[in-house]
PDB file of C-alpha atoms in Angstrom:
ATOM      1  CA  MET O1459     -17.383 -28.090  26.142  1.00  0.00           C
ATOM      2  CA  ILE O1460     -14.103 -27.618  24.270  1.00  0.00           C
ATOM      3  CA  ARG O1461     -11.714 -30.546  24.704  1.00  0.00           C
ATOM      4  CA  THR O1462      -9.093 -29.825  22.054  1.00  0.00           C
ATOM      5  CA  ILE O1463      -7.511 -26.733  20.502  1.00  0.00           C
ATOM      6  CA  VAL O1464      -5.612 -27.202  17.242  1.00  0.00           C
ATOM      7  CA  VAL O1465      -3.384 -24.470  15.785  1.00  0.00           C
ATOM      8  CA  GLY O1466      -0.955 -24.115  12.906  1.00  0.00           C
ATOM      9  CA  VAL O1467       2.660 -23.080  13.317  1.00  0.00           C
ATOM     10  CA  ASP O1468       5.277 -21.001  11.538  1.00  0.00           C
ATOM     11  CA  ARG O1469       8.426 -22.348  13.251  1.00  0.00           C
ATOM     12  CA  VAL O1470       9.266 -25.373  15.392  1.00  0.00           C
ATOM     13  CA  ALA O1471      12.518 -25.550  17.344  1.00  0.00           C
ATOM     14  CA  PRO O1472      14.146 -28.968  17.951  1.00  0.00           C
ATOM     15  CA  ASN O1473      13.184 -28.815  21.632  1.00  0.00           C
ATOM     16  CA  GLY O1474       9.474 -28.566  20.688  1.00  0.00           C
ATOM     17  CA  ASP O1475       8.977 -24.821  21.289  1.00  0.00           C
ATOM     18  CA  THR O1476       6.899 -23.189  18.545  1.00  0.00           C
ATOM     19  CA  ALA O1477       6.405 -19.718  17.092  1.00  0.00           C
ATOM     20  CA  ASN O1478       3.105 -18.701  15.521  1.00  0.00           C
ATOM     21  CA  LYS O1479       0.832 -15.690  15.103  1.00  0.00           C
ATOM     22  CA  ILE O1480       0.102 -13.569  18.161  1.00  0.00           C
ATOM     23  CA  GLY O1481      -2.498 -15.232  20.353  1.00  0.00           C
ATOM     24  CA  THR O1482      -1.235 -18.812  20.015  1.00  0.00           C
ATOM     25  CA  TYR O1483       0.571 -18.702  23.371  1.00  0.00           C
ATOM     26  CA  GLN O1484      -2.599 -17.409  25.029  1.00  0.00           C
ATOM     27  CA  LEU O1485      -4.568 -20.305  23.514  1.00  0.00           C
ATOM     28  CA  ALA O1486      -2.010 -22.756  24.941  1.00  0.00           C
ATOM     29  CA  ILE O1487      -2.361 -21.190  28.398  1.00  0.00           C
ATOM     30  CA  THR O1488      -6.148 -21.313  28.080  1.00  0.00           C
ATOM     31  CA  ALA O1489      -6.021 -24.991  27.077  1.00  0.00           C
ATOM     32  CA  ARG O1490      -3.805 -25.830  30.057  1.00  0.00           C
ATOM     33  CA  TYR O1491      -6.046 -23.908  32.474  1.00  0.00           C
ATOM     34  CA  HIS O1492      -9.182 -25.676  31.245  1.00  0.00           C
ATOM     35  CA  GLY O1493      -7.590 -29.131  30.947  1.00  0.00           C
ATOM     36  CA  CYS O1494      -7.879 -29.266  27.134  1.00  0.00           C
ATOM     37  CA  GLN O1495      -5.484 -30.817  24.650  1.00  0.00           C
ATOM     38  CA  PHE O1496      -3.368 -28.273  22.748  1.00  0.00           C
ATOM     39  CA  ILE O1497      -2.241 -29.716  19.414  1.00  0.00           C
ATOM     40  CA  VAL O1498       0.082 -28.041  16.921  1.00  0.00           C
ATOM     41  CA  ALA O1499      -0.254 -29.002  13.242  1.00  0.00           C
ATOM     42  CA  ALA O1500       3.285 -28.651  11.907  1.00  0.00           C
ATOM     43  CA  PRO O1501       4.434 -29.350   8.338  1.00  0.00           C
ATOM     44  CA  THR O1502       8.037 -30.348   7.662  1.00  0.00           C
ATOM     45  CA  THR O1503       8.819 -26.886   6.324  1.00  0.00           C
ATOM     46  CA  SER O1504       8.164 -25.319   9.742  1.00  0.00           C
ATOM     47  CA  VAL O1505      10.913 -27.265  11.550  1.00  0.00           C
ATOM     48  CA  ASP O1506      14.021 -25.115  12.067  1.00  0.00           C
ATOM     49  CA  LEU O1507      17.008 -27.317  12.887  1.00  0.00           C
ATOM     50  CA  TYR O1508      19.271 -24.282  13.365  1.00  0.00           C
ATOM     51  CA  THR O1509      17.306 -22.782  16.243  1.00  0.00           C
ATOM     52  CA  LYS O1510      17.827 -24.552  19.573  1.00  0.00           C
ATOM     53  CA  SER O1511      14.714 -23.308  21.373  1.00  0.00           C
ATOM     54  CA  GLY O1512      11.948 -20.734  21.284  1.00  0.00           C
ATOM     55  CA  ALA O1513      14.252 -18.260  23.037  1.00  0.00           C
ATOM     56  CA  ASP O1514      16.433 -18.263  19.911  1.00  0.00           C
ATOM     57  CA  ILE O1515      13.619 -17.577  17.445  1.00  0.00           C
ATOM     58  CA  VAL O1516      13.866 -14.039  16.081  1.00  0.00           C
ATOM     59  CA  ILE O1517      10.435 -12.427  16.323  1.00  0.00           C
ATOM     60  CA  GLU O1518       9.514 -10.010  13.535  1.00  0.00           C
ATOM     61  CA  GLU O1519       8.224  -6.684  14.822  1.00  0.00           C
ATOM     62  CA  ARG O1520       5.493  -4.732  13.080  1.00  0.00           C
ATOM     63  CA  TYR O1521       5.109  -0.942  13.078  1.00  0.00           C
ATOM     64  CA  GLU O1522       3.967   0.520  16.394  1.00  0.00           C
ATOM     65  CA  ALA O1523       1.605   2.837  14.506  1.00  0.00           C
ATOM     66  CA  GLU O1524      -0.613  -0.211  13.862  1.00  0.00           C
ATOM     67  CA  ILE O1525      -1.461  -0.081  17.569  1.00  0.00           C
ATOM     68  CA  LEU O1526      -1.175   3.630  18.327  1.00  0.00           C
ATOM     69  CA  VAL O1527      -3.066   5.009  15.313  1.00  0.00           C
ATOM     70  CA  GLN O1528      -6.438   3.971  13.906  1.00  0.00           C
ATOM     71  CA  THR O1529      -7.672   4.774  10.417  1.00  0.00           C
ATOM     72  CA  GLY O1530     -11.307   5.383   9.591  1.00  0.00           C
ATOM     73  CA  PHE O1531     -13.808   7.696   7.994  1.00  0.00           C
ATOM     74  CA  GLU O1532     -14.491  11.159   9.337  1.00  0.00           C
ATOM     75  CA  ARG O1533     -17.931  11.081  11.011  1.00  0.00           C
ATOM     76  CA  GLN O1534     -19.222  14.305   9.498  1.00  0.00           C
ATOM     77  CA  GLY O1535     -18.193  13.188   6.007  1.00  0.00           C
ATOM     78  CA  VAL O1536     -20.107   9.924   6.410  1.00  0.00           C
ATOM     79  CA  LEU O1537     -23.230  11.832   7.484  1.00  0.00           C
ATOM     80  CA  GLU O1538     -22.947  14.180   4.524  1.00  0.00           C
ATOM     81  CA  GLY O1539     -22.253  11.419   2.006  1.00  0.00           C
ATOM     82  CA  ARG O1540     -18.632  12.306   1.353  1.00  0.00           C
ATOM     83  CA  LEU O1541     -16.075   9.909   2.716  1.00  0.00           C
ATOM     84  CA  LYS O1542     -12.820  11.289   4.035  1.00  0.00           C
ATOM     85  CA  CYS O1543     -10.301   8.873   5.458  1.00  0.00           C
ATOM     86  CA  VAL O1544      -8.483  10.111   8.579  1.00  0.00           C
ATOM     87  CA  GLU O1545      -5.899   8.763  11.002  1.00  0.00           C
ATOM     88  CA  VAL O1546      -6.522   9.233  14.719  1.00  0.00           C
ATOM     89  CA  GLN O1547      -3.908   8.888  17.465  1.00  0.00           C
ATOM     90  CA  VAL O1548      -5.604   6.596  20.033  1.00  0.00           C
ATOM     91  CA  ALA O1549      -2.836   6.648  22.630  1.00  0.00           C
ATOM     92  CA  PRO O1550      -1.317   9.660  24.370  1.00  0.00           C
ATOM     93  CA  VAL O1551       1.371  11.443  22.342  1.00  0.00           C
ATOM     94  CA  GLY O1552       4.788   9.993  23.137  1.00  0.00           C
ATOM     95  CA  THR O1553       3.398   6.530  23.900  1.00  0.00           C
ATOM     96  CA  ARG O1554       5.520   3.685  22.518  1.00  0.00           C
ATOM     97  CA  ALA O1555       4.270   0.240  21.562  1.00  0.00           C
ATOM     98  CA  TRP O1556       5.804  -3.164  20.973  1.00  0.00           C
ATOM     99  CA  ASN O1557       3.989  -4.932  18.151  1.00  0.00           C
ATOM    100  CA  PRO O1558       5.412  -8.437  17.574  1.00  0.00           C
ATOM    101  CA  SER O1559       4.055 -10.533  14.697  1.00  0.00           C
ATOM    102  CA  PHE O1560       4.527 -13.841  16.519  1.00  0.00           C
ATOM    103  CA  ASP O1561       4.647 -15.289  19.999  1.00  0.00           C
ATOM    104  CA  VAL O1562       6.492 -18.345  21.277  1.00  0.00           C
ATOM    105  CA  THR O1563       4.719 -21.285  22.914  1.00  0.00           C
ATOM    106  CA  PRO O1564       6.948 -23.432  25.138  1.00  0.00           C
ATOM    107  CA  ALA O1565       6.902 -27.192  24.493  1.00  0.00           C
ATOM    108  CA  GLU O1566       5.569 -27.795  28.028  1.00  0.00           C
ATOM    109  CA  LEU O1567       2.207 -26.311  27.006  1.00  0.00           C
ATOM    110  CA  ILE O1568       1.875 -28.463  23.876  1.00  0.00           C
ATOM    111  CA  SER O1569      -0.010 -31.752  24.260  1.00  0.00           C
ATOM    112  CA  ALA O1570       0.887 -33.037  20.808  1.00  0.00           C
ATOM    113  CA  MET O1571       2.375 -32.044  17.493  1.00  0.00           C
ATOM    114  CA  ASP O1572       1.142 -33.632  14.321  1.00  0.00           C
ATOM    115  CA  GLY O1573       2.494 -33.232  10.827  1.00  0.00           C
ATOM    116  CA  GLN O1574       4.441 -34.572   7.888  1.00  0.00           C
ATOM    117  CA  TYR O1575       7.714 -34.694   9.799  1.00  0.00           C
ATOM    118  CA  LEU O1576       6.642 -37.423  12.224  1.00  0.00           C
ATOM    119  CA  ALA O1577       8.171 -40.124  10.038  1.00  0.00           C
ATOM    120  CA  ASN O1578      11.422 -38.220   9.465  1.00  0.00           C
ATOM    121  CA  LYS O1579      13.928 -39.735  11.908  1.00  0.00           C
ATOM    122  CA  GLN O1580      16.491 -36.965  11.311  1.00  0.00           C
ATOM    123  CA  ILE O1581      14.333 -34.357  13.013  1.00  0.00           C
ATOM    124  CA  ASN O1582      14.555 -34.679  16.774  1.00  0.00           C
ATOM    125  CA  VAL O1583      11.409 -32.810  17.757  1.00  0.00           C
ATOM    126  CA  GLN O1584       9.303 -33.946  20.676  1.00  0.00           C
ATOM    127  CA  TYR O1585       6.051 -34.044  18.765  1.00  0.00           C
ATOM    128  CA  ALA O1586       3.855 -35.200  21.621  1.00  0.00           C
ATOM    129  CA  PHE O1587       4.367 -35.588  25.299  1.00  0.00           C
ATOM    130  CA  LYS O1588       3.161 -38.201  27.723  1.00  0.00           C
ATOM    131  CA  LYS O1589       4.766 -39.072  31.041  1.00  0.00           C
ATOM    132  CA  ASP O1590       5.262 -42.679  32.027  1.00  0.00           C
ATOM    133  CA  ALA O1591       5.126 -44.051  35.582  1.00  0.00           C
ATOM    134  CA  LYS O1592       8.666 -42.739  36.211  1.00  0.00           C
ATOM    135  CA  GLY O1593       7.714 -39.250  35.066  1.00  0.00           C
ATOM    136  CA  GLU O1594       9.743 -39.482  31.848  1.00  0.00           C
ATOM    137  CA  ARG O1595       8.340 -37.827  28.737  1.00  0.00           C
ATOM    138  CA  HIS O1596       7.774 -39.916  25.626  1.00  0.00           C
ATOM    139  CA  GLY O1597       6.701 -39.003  22.090  1.00  0.00           C
ATOM    140  CA  LEU O1598       3.210 -40.028  21.030  1.00  0.00           C
ATOM    141  CA  ALA O1599       1.373 -39.251  17.788  1.00  0.00           C
ATOM    142  CA  ALA O1600      -1.576 -36.861  18.091  1.00  0.00           C
ATOM    143  CA  GLU O1601      -4.117 -39.476  17.009  1.00  0.00           C
ATOM    144  CA  GLN O1602      -2.913 -41.849  19.733  1.00  0.00           C
ATOM    145  CA  LEU O1603      -3.009 -39.081  22.310  1.00  0.00           C
ATOM    146  CA  LEU O1604      -6.568 -38.132  21.387  1.00  0.00           C
ATOM    147  CA  ALA O1605      -7.667 -41.775  21.346  1.00  0.00           C
ATOM    148  CA  ALA O1606      -6.142 -42.312  24.791  1.00  0.00           C
ATOM    149  CA  GLN O1607      -7.868 -39.181  26.086  1.00  0.00           C
ATOM    150  CA  ALA O1608     -11.197 -40.268  24.569  1.00  0.00           C
ATOM    151  CA  GLN O1609     -10.852 -43.722  26.094  1.00  0.00           C
ATOM    152  CA  LYS O1610      -9.999 -42.159  29.442  1.00  0.00           C
ATOM    153  CA  ASN O1611     -13.083 -39.959  29.255  1.00  0.00           C
ATOM    154  CA  ASP O1612     -15.105 -42.911  27.938  1.00  0.00           C
ATOM    155  CA  ARG O1613     -16.354 -40.857  25.011  1.00  0.00           C
ATOM    156  CA  THR O1614     -15.279 -40.251  21.452  1.00  0.00           C
ATOM    157  CA  LEU O1615     -13.753 -37.018  20.198  1.00  0.00           C
TER     158      LEU O1615
END
């Protein structure tokens, strides 16, 4: 059984939202659904103090042709021993596509963030989240979070 998912990150907003390659948000949702820890490994260089939240992160868009057109070898050429590369439209003509390079994961889906910046007091990023008896969120290092989870489950990770 999977108990922890760890991913890298390209950008971290001060509120704890992150931007990373497409598919990271889906992994966070999957972790939440299955009750797993979702940990983001974030170096200092990924923290963006000028972006308030994930909503403010500008997402680079790739060419829509990467989705709408596939490139490969012509079947007949392969059979005859001569390779001819062709492009094939795989969607109906006139179809448009949105092809973002990154997705944004909201801080609420992140169990912990671990990285070089944890000791840097100038960066106000919620690097891990744990609610106390009053329901208030507090920062907690990833190792502590995993140890607490392991102790709770009475098994080691």
